[in-house]
Structure formats: C-alpha cells, structure tokens
Tab-separated table of C-alpha atoms and ligand atoms in Angstrom:
chain	number	residue	atom	x	y	z
A	38	MET	CA	-30.933	15.577	7.888
A	39	THR	CA	-31.183	12.112	9.435
A	40	ARG	CA	-28.758	11.676	12.337
A	41	VAL	CA	-27.252	8.201	12.244
A	42	GLY	CA	-25.326	6.883	15.245
A	43	MET	CA	-22.764	4.158	14.562
A	44	THR	CA	-22.203	1.247	16.952
A	45	TYR	CA	-19.300	-1.114	16.320
A	46	ASP	CA	-16.479	-2.940	18.058
A	47	LEU	CA	-13.284	-1.221	17.070
A	48	ARG	CA	-10.300	-3.325	18.051
A	49	THR	CA	-8.213	-0.415	19.281
A	50	ASP	CA	-10.977	0.719	21.701
A	51	TYR	CA	-10.810	-2.679	23.432
A	52	LEU	CA	-7.001	-2.897	23.392
A	53	GLU	CA	-6.904	0.474	25.152
A	54	GLU	CA	-9.173	-0.979	27.866
A	55	GLY	CA	-6.709	-3.831	28.446
A	56	TYR	CA	-8.295	-6.669	26.462
A	57	SER	CA	-5.823	-9.058	24.797
A	58	GLU	CA	-4.823	-9.293	21.135
A	59	GLU	CA	-6.620	-12.642	20.945
A	60	GLN	CA	-9.879	-11.528	22.575
A	61	THR	CA	-10.114	-8.697	20.072
A	62	ALA	CA	-8.756	-10.463	16.975
A	63	GLU	CA	-12.041	-10.500	15.066
A	64	PHE	CA	-13.152	-6.946	15.816
A	65	ASP	CA	-13.642	-4.222	13.258
A	66	GLN	CA	-10.737	-2.528	11.580
A	67	PRO	CA	-10.675	1.265	11.378
A	68	ALA	CA	-10.886	0.960	7.561
A	69	THR	CA	-14.352	-0.637	7.826
A	70	ILE	CA	-15.737	2.051	10.136
A	71	ASP	CA	-14.157	4.795	7.989
A	72	ALA	CA	-15.697	3.334	4.817
A	73	ILE	CA	-19.158	3.038	6.355
A	74	GLU	CA	-19.013	6.542	7.787
A	75	GLU	CA	-17.804	8.103	4.568
A	76	THR	CA	-20.384	6.238	2.509
A	77	LEU	CA	-23.296	7.104	4.807
A	78	GLY	CA	-22.142	10.724	4.575
A	79	SER	CA	-22.170	10.570	0.780
A	80	LEU	CA	-25.712	9.134	0.949
A	81	GLY	CA	-26.799	12.280	2.828
A	82	TYR	CA	-26.777	11.049	6.439
A	83	ARG	CA	-25.153	12.913	9.314
A	84	THR	CA	-23.085	10.325	11.165
A	85	ASP	CA	-21.995	10.186	14.790
A	86	ARG	CA	-19.533	7.526	16.016
A	87	ILE	CA	-20.672	5.882	19.229
A	88	GLY	CA	-18.570	2.673	19.500
A	89	HIS	CA	-19.272	-0.397	21.630
A	90	VAL	CA	-22.191	-1.235	23.911
A	91	ARG	CA	-20.762	0.432	27.006
A	92	ALA	CA	-19.972	3.606	25.085
A	93	LEU	CA	-23.572	3.541	23.871
A	94	ALA	CA	-24.851	3.086	27.442
A	95	LYS	CA	-22.874	6.139	28.597
A	96	ARG	CA	-24.150	8.290	25.753
A	97	LEU	CA	-27.760	7.211	26.338
A	98	VAL	CA	-27.568	7.973	30.060
A	99	ALA	CA	-26.043	11.350	29.192
A	100	GLY	CA	-29.158	12.059	27.130
A	101	ASP	CA	-27.837	11.626	23.581
A	102	ARG	CA	-30.321	10.399	20.957
A	103	TRP	CA	-30.204	9.550	17.224
A	104	ASP	CA	-32.834	9.181	14.491
A	105	LEU	CA	-31.363	5.799	13.582
A	106	VAL	CA	-28.382	3.689	14.615
A	107	PHE	CA	-26.242	1.737	12.155
A	108	ASN	CA	-25.306	-1.239	14.309
A	109	ILE	CA	-22.543	-3.718	13.523
A	110	ALA	CA	-21.398	-4.353	17.132
A	111	GLU	CA	-20.853	-8.060	17.790
A	112	GLY	CA	-20.044	-7.822	21.497
A	113	LEU	CA	-17.653	-9.856	23.603
A	114	LYS	CA	-19.504	-12.399	25.666
A	115	GLY	CA	-22.465	-14.769	25.727
A	116	PHE	CA	-25.104	-15.879	23.212
A	117	GLY	CA	-26.633	-12.409	23.594
A	118	ARG	CA	-23.434	-10.570	22.669
A	119	GLU	CA	-24.769	-9.371	19.300
A	120	SER	CA	-28.133	-8.466	20.846
A	121	GLN	CA	-26.820	-6.172	23.542
A	122	VAL	CA	-26.837	-3.009	21.424
A	123	PRO	CA	-30.287	-3.666	19.873
A	124	CYS	CA	-31.731	-4.397	23.362
A	125	LEU	CA	-30.446	-1.081	24.711
A	126	LEU	CA	-31.727	0.792	21.679
A	127	ASP	CA	-35.145	-0.878	22.026
A	128	ALA	CA	-35.212	0.199	25.676
A	129	TYR	CA	-34.733	3.822	24.573
A	130	ASP	CA	-37.049	3.451	21.557
A	131	ILE	CA	-34.310	4.293	19.054
A	132	PRO	CA	-34.611	2.509	15.698
A	133	TYR	CA	-31.625	0.701	14.236
A	134	VAL	CA	-30.398	-0.915	11.041
A	135	PHE	CA	-30.194	-4.742	10.867
A	136	SER	CA	-31.824	-7.477	12.904
A	137	ASP	CA	-33.454	-7.449	16.331
A	138	PRO	CA	-32.293	-9.168	19.568
A	139	LEU	CA	-34.251	-12.368	18.935
A	140	VAL	CA	-32.708	-12.927	15.495
A	141	LEU	CA	-29.184	-11.969	16.565
A	142	SER	CA	-29.268	-14.360	19.535
A	143	LEU	CA	-30.857	-17.222	17.628
A	144	THR	CA	-28.478	-17.049	14.691
A	145	LEU	CA	-25.386	-16.717	16.895
A	146	HIS	CA	-26.281	-20.172	18.282
A	147	LYS	CA	-25.801	-22.198	15.107
A	148	ALA	CA	-27.582	-25.293	16.450
A	149	MET	CA	-30.677	-23.409	17.663
A	150	ALA	CA	-30.861	-21.655	14.287
A	151	LYS	CA	-30.626	-25.035	12.520
A	152	ARG	CA	-33.517	-26.382	14.618
A	153	VAL	CA	-35.712	-23.540	13.340
A	154	ILE	CA	-34.401	-23.992	9.785
A	155	ARG	CA	-35.238	-27.707	9.941
A	156	ASP	CA	-38.731	-26.871	11.214
A	157	LEU	CA	-39.162	-24.553	8.201
A	158	GLY	CA	-38.417	-27.531	5.949
A	159	ILE	CA	-35.156	-26.040	4.633
A	160	PRO	CA	-32.319	-28.549	4.056
A	161	THR	CA	-29.470	-28.310	6.576
A	162	PRO	CA	-26.916	-30.982	7.526
A	163	ASP	CA	-27.826	-33.385	10.358
A	164	PHE	CA	-26.033	-32.410	13.539
A	165	ALA	CA	-25.234	-33.014	17.170
A	166	VAL	CA	-24.112	-30.588	19.880
A	167	VAL	CA	-21.182	-31.546	22.105
A	168	GLU	CA	-21.430	-29.539	25.337
A	169	ASP	CA	-18.537	-31.322	27.031
A	170	THR	CA	-16.259	-34.324	26.475
A	171	GLY	CA	-18.944	-36.610	27.954
A	172	ASP	CA	-21.130	-36.004	24.873
A	173	ILE	CA	-18.560	-37.085	22.259
A	174	ALA	CA	-19.141	-40.844	22.444
A	175	ALA	CA	-22.903	-40.362	21.948
A	176	VAL	CA	-22.470	-38.782	18.485
A	177	SER	CA	-23.941	-41.346	16.119
A	178	LEU	CA	-23.840	-39.593	12.738
A	179	PRO	CA	-22.160	-41.208	9.707
A	180	TYR	CA	-18.644	-40.019	8.711
A	181	PRO	CA	-17.191	-37.825	7.352
A	182	LEU	CA	-18.312	-35.157	9.799
A	183	PHE	CA	-17.539	-31.456	10.140
A	184	VAL	CA	-16.662	-30.029	13.570
A	185	LYS	CA	-16.799	-26.317	14.439
A	186	PRO	CA	-17.341	-23.960	17.376
A	187	LEU	CA	-21.046	-23.361	18.025
A	188	SER	CA	-20.973	-19.559	18.060
A	189	GLU	CA	-18.001	-18.152	16.220
A	190	GLY	CA	-17.543	-16.378	12.897
A	191	THR	CA	-14.820	-15.396	10.433
A	192	GLY	CA	-13.698	-19.014	10.149
A	193	LYS	CA	-12.430	-19.123	13.754
A	194	GLY	CA	-11.574	-22.713	14.676
A	195	ILE	CA	-12.035	-23.881	11.081
A	196	ASN	CA	-9.288	-25.602	9.060
A	197	GLU	CA	-8.577	-28.892	7.258
A	198	LYS	CA	-8.818	-30.752	10.567
A	199	SER	CA	-12.463	-29.671	10.855
A	200	ILE	CA	-13.293	-32.592	8.575
A	201	VAL	CA	-13.142	-35.776	10.661
A	202	ARG	CA	-13.282	-39.309	9.251
A	203	ASN	CA	-13.464	-41.568	12.300
A	204	ALA	CA	-14.206	-41.648	16.036
A	205	ARG	CA	-10.579	-40.983	16.964
A	206	GLU	CA	-10.403	-37.803	14.881
A	207	LEU	CA	-13.821	-36.698	16.157
A	208	ASP	CA	-12.702	-37.122	19.744
A	209	ALA	CA	-9.466	-35.199	19.214
A	210	ARG	CA	-11.117	-32.340	17.339
A	211	CYS	CA	-13.975	-31.889	19.807
A	212	ARG	CA	-11.552	-31.840	22.745
A	213	SER	CA	-9.311	-29.284	21.103
A	214	LEU	CA	-12.205	-26.945	20.208
A	215	LEU	CA	-13.882	-27.264	23.634
A	216	GLU	CA	-10.572	-26.290	25.181
A	217	ALA	CA	-9.699	-23.487	22.761
A	218	PHE	CA	-13.082	-21.748	22.577
A	219	SER	CA	-14.749	-22.540	25.947
A	220	GLN	CA	-18.086	-23.123	24.255
A	221	PRO	CA	-20.024	-26.122	22.875
A	222	VAL	CA	-19.020	-27.722	19.575
A	223	LEU	CA	-21.301	-28.321	16.605
A	224	VAL	CA	-20.823	-31.621	14.767
A	225	GLU	CA	-22.464	-31.792	11.327
A	226	THR	CA	-22.640	-34.120	8.378
A	227	TYR	CA	-19.877	-33.001	5.975
A	228	LEU	CA	-21.208	-31.531	2.728
A	229	SER	CA	-18.760	-32.270	-0.075
A	230	GLY	CA	-20.397	-30.275	-2.868
A	231	ARG	CA	-19.947	-26.779	-4.274
A	232	GLU	CA	-19.943	-23.859	-1.860
A	233	PHE	CA	-21.848	-20.600	-2.230
A	234	THR	CA	-22.451	-17.449	-0.315
A	235	VAL	CA	-25.565	-15.384	-0.987
A	236	GLY	CA	-25.970	-11.649	-0.352
A	237	ILE	CA	-29.438	-10.491	0.644
A	238	VAL	CA	-30.862	-6.999	0.971
A	239	GLY	CA	-34.277	-6.110	2.339
A	240	THR	CA	-36.732	-7.488	4.863
A	241	GLY	CA	-39.559	-10.050	4.648
A	242	ARG	CA	-41.388	-10.111	1.314
A	243	LYS	CA	-39.192	-7.262	0.058
A	244	ALA	CA	-35.970	-9.188	0.655
A	245	ARG	CA	-34.063	-10.209	-2.454
A	246	ALA	CA	-30.811	-11.894	-3.320
A	247	ILE	CA	-28.260	-9.463	-4.805
A	248	ALA	CA	-26.024	-12.264	-5.985
A	249	VAL	CA	-24.977	-15.859	-5.472
A	250	MET	CA	-21.214	-16.186	-5.364
A	251	GLU	CA	-19.406	-19.482	-5.670
A	252	VAL	CA	-16.363	-19.924	-3.454
A	253	ILE	CA	-13.779	-21.847	-5.462
A	254	LEU	CA	-10.679	-22.998	-3.602
A	255	ARG	CA	-7.438	-22.986	-5.586
A	256	GLU	CA	-5.045	-25.954	-5.697
A	257	ASN	CA	-2.760	-24.376	-3.073
A	258	ALA	CA	-5.587	-23.635	-0.592
A	259	GLU	CA	-6.511	-25.638	2.523
A	260	LYS	CA	-8.653	-28.359	0.990
A	261	GLY	CA	-12.407	-28.900	1.285
A	262	VAL	CA	-13.111	-25.982	3.566
A	263	TYR	CA	-13.442	-22.204	3.379
A	264	SER	CA	-11.223	-21.927	6.459
A	265	LEU	CA	-9.814	-19.074	8.516
A	266	VAL	CA	-6.587	-19.133	6.490
A	267	ASN	CA	-8.369	-19.343	3.128
A	268	LYS	CA	-10.561	-16.387	4.154
A	269	GLU	CA	-7.662	-14.343	5.559
A	270	TYR	CA	-5.533	-14.792	2.430
A	271	CYS	CA	-8.412	-15.023	-0.027
A	272	GLU	CA	-6.463	-13.097	-2.688
A	273	GLN	CA	-3.986	-15.994	-2.743
A	274	PHE	CA	-6.211	-19.037	-2.173
A	275	VAL	CA	-9.732	-18.336	-3.414
A	276	ASP	CA	-11.484	-17.552	-6.687
A	277	TYR	CA	-14.918	-15.985	-6.496
A	278	ALA	CA	-17.373	-16.464	-9.338
A	279	LEU	CA	-20.847	-15.110	-9.880
A	280	LEU	CA	-23.363	-17.935	-10.285
A	281	LYS	CA	-26.110	-17.427	-12.871
A	282	GLY	CA	-29.134	-19.265	-14.228
A	283	GLU	CA	-31.111	-22.144	-12.796
A	284	GLU	CA	-28.452	-23.217	-10.276
A	285	ALA	CA	-28.317	-19.665	-8.884
A	286	GLU	CA	-32.115	-19.675	-8.571
A	287	ARG	CA	-32.061	-22.903	-6.561
A	288	VAL	CA	-29.361	-21.615	-4.215
A	289	SER	CA	-30.959	-18.199	-3.704
A	290	ALA	CA	-34.367	-19.823	-3.045
A	291	VAL	CA	-32.855	-21.693	-0.081
A	292	ALA	CA	-31.122	-18.531	1.154
A	293	LEU	CA	-34.251	-16.357	0.849
A	294	ALA	CA	-36.470	-18.947	2.557
A	295	ALA	CA	-34.007	-19.035	5.468
A	296	TRP	CA	-33.672	-15.221	5.590
A	297	ARG	CA	-37.432	-14.713	5.668
A	298	GLY	CA	-38.139	-17.684	7.951
A	299	LEU	CA	-35.652	-16.454	10.556
A	300	GLU	CA	-36.964	-12.875	10.118
A	301	CYS	CA	-33.591	-11.302	9.388
A	302	ARG	CA	-33.687	-7.652	8.356
A	303	ASP	CA	-32.125	-5.117	5.949
A	304	GLY	CA	-29.083	-7.004	4.692
A	305	GLY	CA	-26.718	-9.886	5.295
A	306	ARG	CA	-25.215	-13.068	3.954
A	307	LEU	CA	-25.988	-16.760	4.000
A	308	ASP	CA	-23.563	-19.623	3.518
A	309	ILE	CA	-24.948	-22.493	1.488
A	310	ARG	CA	-23.215	-25.694	0.468
A	311	ALA	CA	-24.371	-28.574	-1.739
A	312	ASP	CA	-24.283	-32.211	-0.691
A	313	ALA	CA	-22.789	-34.929	-2.899
A	314	SER	CA	-25.949	-35.052	-5.033
A	315	GLY	CA	-26.027	-31.281	-5.564
A	316	VAL	CA	-28.846	-30.326	-3.152
A	317	PRO	CA	-28.100	-26.912	-1.575
A	318	HIS	CA	-28.145	-26.866	2.244
A	319	PHE	CA	-28.244	-24.008	4.751
A	320	LEU	CA	-24.958	-23.755	6.711
A	321	GLU	CA	-25.387	-20.464	8.541
A	322	VAL	CA	-26.678	-16.920	8.247
A	323	ASN	CA	-24.734	-13.749	9.035
A	324	PRO	CA	-27.268	-11.037	9.930
A	325	LEU	CA	-24.292	-8.795	10.805
A	326	ALA	CA	-22.150	-9.559	7.765
A	327	GLY	CA	-18.647	-8.095	7.467
A	328	LEU	CA	-18.649	-4.737	5.672
A	329	HIS	CA	-14.994	-4.139	4.846
A	330	PRO	CA	-15.339	-2.591	1.375
A	331	THR	CA	-12.894	-4.933	-0.402
A	332	HIS	CA	-12.160	-7.819	1.982
A	333	SER	CA	-15.597	-8.917	3.259
A	334	ASP	CA	-17.711	-11.392	1.295
A	335	LEU	CA	-20.877	-9.268	1.082
A	336	PRO	CA	-19.196	-6.244	-0.552
A	337	ILE	CA	-17.121	-8.628	-2.719
A	338	LEU	CA	-20.166	-10.426	-4.093
A	339	SER	CA	-22.069	-7.168	-4.518
A	340	ALA	CA	-19.221	-5.708	-6.564
A	341	LEU	CA	-19.133	-8.860	-8.713
A	342	ALA	CA	-22.842	-8.387	-9.377
A	343	GLY	CA	-22.233	-4.758	-10.413
A	344	VAL	CA	-23.517	-3.249	-7.151
A	345	PRO	CA	-20.949	-0.757	-5.797
A	346	TYR	CA	-20.405	-0.449	-2.018
A	347	ARG	CA	-22.319	2.829	-1.894
A	348	ASP	CA	-25.387	1.261	-3.519
A	349	LEU	CA	-25.183	-1.738	-1.182
A	350	LEU	CA	-25.270	0.518	1.871
A	351	GLY	CA	-27.954	2.626	0.183
A	352	MET	CA	-30.195	-0.446	-0.216
A	353	ILE	CA	-29.587	-1.516	3.398
A	354	MET	CA	-30.489	1.989	4.645
A	355	ALA	CA	-33.560	2.115	2.402
A	356	SER	CA	-34.793	-1.165	3.889
A	357	ALA	CA	-34.324	0.117	7.441
A	358	GLU	CA	-36.037	3.438	6.701
A	359	GLU	CA	-38.943	1.682	5.012
A	360	ARG	CA	-39.453	-0.541	8.086
A	361	ILE	CA	-39.273	2.389	10.440
A	362	ARG	CA	-41.395	4.781	8.425
A	363	PRO	CA	-43.423	2.621	6.029
A	364	GLY	CA	-44.727	4.280	2.883
A	365	ARG	CA	-42.514	7.350	3.226
B	418	ATP	N1	-21.326	-29.151	7.448
B	418	ATP	C1	-20.367	-28.675	6.661
B	418	ATP	N2	-19.951	-29.376	5.571
B	418	ATP	C2	-18.959	-28.912	4.755
B	418	ATP	N3	-18.317	-27.767	4.968
B	418	ATP	C3	-18.690	-27.017	6.033
B	418	ATP	C4	-19.735	-27.432	6.935
B	418	ATP	N4	-19.857	-26.466	7.885
B	418	ATP	C5	-18.952	-25.505	7.589
B	418	ATP	N5	-18.230	-25.846	6.487
B	418	ATP	C6	-17.116	-25.097	5.881
B	418	ATP	O1	-16.561	-24.217	6.845
B	418	ATP	C7	-16.758	-22.853	6.448
B	418	ATP	C8	-17.050	-21.975	7.630
B	418	ATP	O2	-18.212	-22.447	8.298
B	418	ATP	P1	-19.257	-21.403	8.881
B	418	ATP	O3	-19.777	-20.567	7.799
B	418	ATP	O4	-20.251	-22.129	9.720
B	418	ATP	O5	-18.274	-20.585	9.852
B	418	ATP	P2	-18.103	-19.048	10.180
B	418	ATP	O6	-16.790	-18.940	10.823
B	418	ATP	O7	-19.295	-18.598	10.940
B	418	ATP	O8	-18.095	-18.312	8.809
B	418	ATP	P3	-18.173	-16.718	8.501
B	418	ATP	O9	-16.775	-16.314	8.223
B	418	ATP	O10	-19.023	-16.716	7.298
B	418	ATP	O11	-18.759	-16.037	9.703
B	418	ATP	C9	-17.893	-22.916	5.428
B	418	ATP	O12	-17.859	-21.809	4.593
B	418	ATP	C10	-17.597	-24.247	4.731
B	418	ATP	O13	-16.518	-24.161	3.821
B	419	MG	MG1	-19.681	-18.667	7.244
C-alpha cells in the first residue's frame, strides 16, 4: 500500500506556537485536511499527517520516509514560502504531488510569472510593480487600473477600491497596500470583461481542463471584482456557471497554454478574465489551489462539471504517480 505523507499549514498548529490570528488567517481549516485524508484513504492510500515545514524537517531528521507526499503547505514567509516543503523533499529524494520549487516560487511572484507568460505570447494585462512609494509616480499605464498585493491569495487586499480611476486613487491604494502587506504592489490594466476560473488536472501534454467556470457577481456583491468578501460569502454574492462551447474552448486554451508553459503539475486552477473586447487574459495561476470540498473554487467547478471530489483527487494522484513511475 502506498504510504502518503500529508504536508499542510493547519491554522491551529500555528496558533499553538504563538502566531497571531491575522498571520494565520488564510491557513487550512481542519475540514480540508480531514476531507483530503478521508478521500485518499478511500482511494486506497495509507495516509500519515505530517503538518508544516518544520514538522516535516523534524520527521525527516528522525528518519521517517514516505512513498509520496501530498503537499498543500503554503508557508509563512518569503517568495519561497510555498517551495520550502518541495525543496526539503527533493533533498531527501521523496516524491510529492503538485509543482516543484521553481514553479511555486515563480507563480507566487505574480509579476515574474506574468513576464514569463508574456514571453510565451499569452495575453496578460500590462503591468507595473511598485516596490515602494517612490515608484508610484512613475506608473504610466492608462486608467482604470487594478491594484493588488504582489504575492497574496484568497482575495487578500482585494475589494472595490482595488479598481483605481486616477492618480490620486492610485497613490492612496498603493500606499495602503504597501503598509498593510509589507510587500510590493502589482498595478495592472483593469479588465472589465467576463471572469472565469479554469480547473486543470495533469501535467505537460497530458494536462487537460476539467471545466471552465464563469464567476457571476450578483447585484448585491462588491462590484467589478471577485474580492475577499465576495469569495468568503460566495453563497450570498456569487453565481457559478459552467461555460460550454466555443467560448469555453478559447478560455481553456489560454489556461492550458499557461499551465504547460509554466510547467505546473498534477492539478490546479487558473484565473482568466476578458478585456472589453472579449479577449481572455491570464490573471494568475494557483498551482496549490484550495481543496476545501465545498468552499474552494477547484472542487466547486469540478462538481459542476460532474466530477466528484473523490475523482478530482484520484486524477491528481494518478498524474503524480504517472510522473514518478511512468508507464506503470
Ligand atoms: N487586472 C485585473 N483586472 C480586472 N480584475 C482583476 C484584475 N486582477 C485581479 N482582478 C480581480 O481580482 C480577483 C482576485 O485577483 P487574483 O486572482 O490575482 O487574487 P488572489 O487573491 O490570488 O486570488 P485567489 O483567491 O484565486 O488566490 C480576480 O478574480 C478578479 O476578479
Ligand atoms: Mg485568483
């Protein structure tokens, strides 16, 4: 029986170590870890909970080993925070599910990822990076613009005020994000068209889109943006619809080109939004997509496409096993 270690950032583990509510706000809920563990068990794997990177380090030094590690740990600090677990596992020659350190570092830095995406010829909004307040005046892109933290997820720092319409608003928003998140700010051309999120399973040529889901904001939602609040209370503010036909093909072609070009592995999600003339653009990729069975976008879109949670995890595991032991 394959022994699968599980690495993750459970909020309560960090709270016990003295980290604050805020520092740990985005970490995994017990329900997510329970669902993954139970599902892997039902797929015939023997699971072993490891926890965060330092728990992994202890176990490795103590001599513990696994056939495979299911890694969803996002880490606490630095552009390498999501790569820390994969780096350690590479050092001990232990294979793991999902992407490698290069991909996880590159995609955490949204601007660096966009430079590669642009080089691949994939549409993505024009952008500038504001490292400190001295960079704000040099931004010379046409308004409206969209302003967000460079390396966050789960809609952190994103609300109606993310859309800025003049230099005064740009200045205020950049200052407030620099202060709140202690990291550079990404300023992009605002895309006003329809918004989609695409679920991918597989690696390289074998990667495929499970579904393209349109994110439709209700009248009472924060307008023009799939924000932290809209995500948090999605049951109240958001309708999700499966996109079919030619439009879905165009959106999933952009997502797949980005997935393959960045060399993401096994499974994840890409956010794509159309400009005013309907051309789909790459916004970002989530190579460690949320896996809460009913609240995270990837399981939601899979379910809409008729792929139950168990099958989703089954396809992700099959991709990892195929990479590790090709032709088995
Ligand atoms: N350039 C843009 N133009 C229009 N809307 C944008 C732009 N960039 C981001 N958005 C809006 O903000 C949302 C969140 O942006 P993004 O996906 O980069 O953040 P995130 O917090 O990493 O998301 P996730 O929760 O998927 O990790 C998008 O889904 C979209 O609604
Ligand atoms: Mg996103």
